[in-house]
Amino acid sequence: FAQITAEESEDEPPSREEGTDARLSEWDAAGGKNEGAVTEEAEGDGQREGEEAEQPDQTPVLSNKPRKKKKKRKTKKTSAGETLEDNDLEDIESLLEKIEDTNGLSQQTQSGIIADSRPLLYVEHRNLNPENELKRYFGARAVLGDQRPRQRQRQYVRSTWLTAPKNTWPRYSKTGIAMQLVDTRRGVQYFTFEHHREYQQVQFKFLDAVESMDPNNIVLLLQMNPYHVDSLLQLSDVCRMQEDQEMARDLIERALYSLECAFHPVFSLTSGTCRLDYRRPENRAFFLALFKHLMFLEKRGCPRTALEFCKLILSLDPENDPLCVLLLIDFLSLRAREYTFLTRMFQEWESHRNLSQLPNFAFSVPLAYFFLSQQEERSELELSQARERAARLIQLALIMFPSVLMPLLDHCSVQPDARVASHSFFGLNAQISQPPALNQLTSLYVGRTHSLWKDPAVMAWLETNVHEVLRMVDARDPLVEESEHKRKMRYQSAPRNIYRHVILSEMKEATAALPLEVTSQPVMGFDPLPPLDSIVSYTRPERTNHPSNESTLSLFFRSLLPNFNLQ
């Protein structure tokens, strides 16, 4: 205990595991048995454990407690009138050790015992906080600095999971947004946000401000209504275009805070059984705020937190996936090194969602298996299985989507060898002949994930599999012709949620491939490409315009100022 510094004890309270470790060392000091009672998790803290065990004389006060325990055990024996044999005692101790071991295992290897029994889209609260991830990388002292004492003094702040309210934000008051439970079917609860009358009036003013094409009007509206969600989303886009990333991120966090304060008491972020319908305009702000927050987290270097937000968005509507986060979740899993999650998702969803028909899953899943095959702590059997799966799946991906290879190598600044460069299968014809919808998917994947393929070991593995695919092509394998037929039949036009995802992702390569019917219409940051079957609960009152009676001068003023009214 002399080894524990004052700084540590000030920073963080001792965890439950450390508490049990301390009790174990106390028992040692009292002369109790401690055969194999160290859990797997405690082995990680072996040094501190060893130092405490070596110093029994320095903790005389603590040695009294275990003695009392031993006395109690003796009295129990005598009062029961039975003497437990040594074998029985050993059995009890071995049982306790097993319990300790399983606890240690479940805590230590979250991807092992606990994660496998949880639903795939289970969200953990602590992983929604980017500070926890940054602390793992840089340490609590570097991340928090002098924030802690100040936070302790703050009072009357509502605790939230998605974001932490900041001192610089305006004081929060009821905005006029509420959440209602609409329906419960098969253990799944369907919710919707609702706008009260006063919020609807602000919403109409906001739409007027958007039509004026002047961001200052939105700023004025936010001064009066600092937690109006759509205004915060739209102004965040304006700040991002003006390179003010910090302000843009702050506005998104404020929008999330405003929406979380309106949550229904039963609405759960983590259970994965709560749904929101994107067809309702009131719900869209929550999806978009989460997505934009996720993008900021990824750029900030918090891929694990971004992955958790991605799972949260997907859990809100996994069937329709309105923002098509399935095109992003594989990249975040690889960035966060959550390879087991990605492979598990592929195994569980492939049968009913055909994930292998999306280029991002077709290439990312074998890459995840390849990374798993490089982890030395796994058994030889697991490593060989991972290697086999990686090779089989990457060959299938290259046969199904040959147009990915050349742009990928180009982004990685890798020159293909003569055989690959001269072969028609991966040549320019592969890019030209593919349908436009597939072109959007492949360019989105290459633009987003090319950095993950730059590793020399990955490139060497890819090269061997490319040559194997060329051998299959030259041998006229029926799979090659079958894949070509699939490409021509599918991917004729992309669904609306993929276009929405491309617009929100702002990947230059994919945005350039968008069709004219999407790029020709105005896209609003607060509601990009609204669904064609929207469920409208209230409508904006029509504005009275009399253009026929207006003079040329008033029409000229209107062209300069859309809100200009002669009266």
Short mmCIF file of C-alpha atoms in Angstrom, two decimals, residues 154 156-166 169-173 175 177 193 226-227 229 232 250-263 286 289-290 293:
data_model
loop_
_atom_site.label_atom_id
_atom_site.label_comp_id
_atom_site.label_asym_id
_atom_site.label_seq_id
_atom_site.Cartn_x
_atom_site.Cartn_y
_atom_site.Cartn_z
CA ARG A 154 -20.82 22.40 -10.78
CA TYR A 156 -27.74 21.03 -11.09
CA VAL A 157 -26.37 19.67 -14.38
CA ARG A 158 -28.38 16.85 -15.88
CA SER A 159 -26.21 13.78 -16.49
CA THR A 160 -26.32 12.62 -20.10
CA TRP A 161 -24.69 9.76 -22.02
CA LEU A 162 -24.26 11.15 -25.53
CA THR A 163 -22.49 14.40 -24.65
CA ALA A 164 -21.46 16.31 -21.56
CA PRO A 165 -22.93 19.84 -21.24
CA LYS A 166 -20.32 22.62 -21.30
CA TRP A 169 -23.42 26.67 -23.55
CA PRO A 170 -26.55 28.74 -22.91
CA ARG A 171 -28.71 27.69 -19.98
CA TYR A 172 -30.97 24.80 -21.00
CA SER A 173 -34.73 25.23 -20.77
CA THR A 175 -37.48 23.42 -25.97
CA ILE A 177 -39.56 18.60 -28.11
CA PHE A 193 -40.14 12.67 -31.28
CA PRO A 226 -30.37 28.24 -28.43
CA TYR A 227 -31.45 24.58 -28.48
CA VAL A 229 -32.00 21.27 -33.27
CA LEU A 232 -27.80 23.79 -34.82
CA ASP A 250 -19.77 22.03 -30.49
CA LEU A 251 -23.06 22.81 -32.25
CA ILE A 252 -23.64 19.11 -33.03
CA GLU A 253 -22.99 18.18 -29.40
CA ARG A 254 -25.48 20.82 -28.28
CA ALA A 255 -28.10 19.37 -30.67
CA LEU A 256 -27.52 15.88 -29.23
CA TYR A 257 -27.84 17.23 -25.69
CA SER A 258 -31.13 18.95 -26.57
CA LEU A 259 -32.55 15.72 -28.02
CA GLU A 260 -31.33 13.53 -25.15
CA CYS A 261 -33.05 15.82 -22.64
CA ALA A 262 -36.33 15.02 -24.43
CA PHE A 263 -35.93 11.21 -24.23
CA PHE A 286 -31.50 12.56 -34.11
CA ALA A 289 -26.84 14.56 -35.29
CA LEU A 290 -25.52 11.10 -34.30
CA HIS A 293 -21.02 13.50 -34.25
#
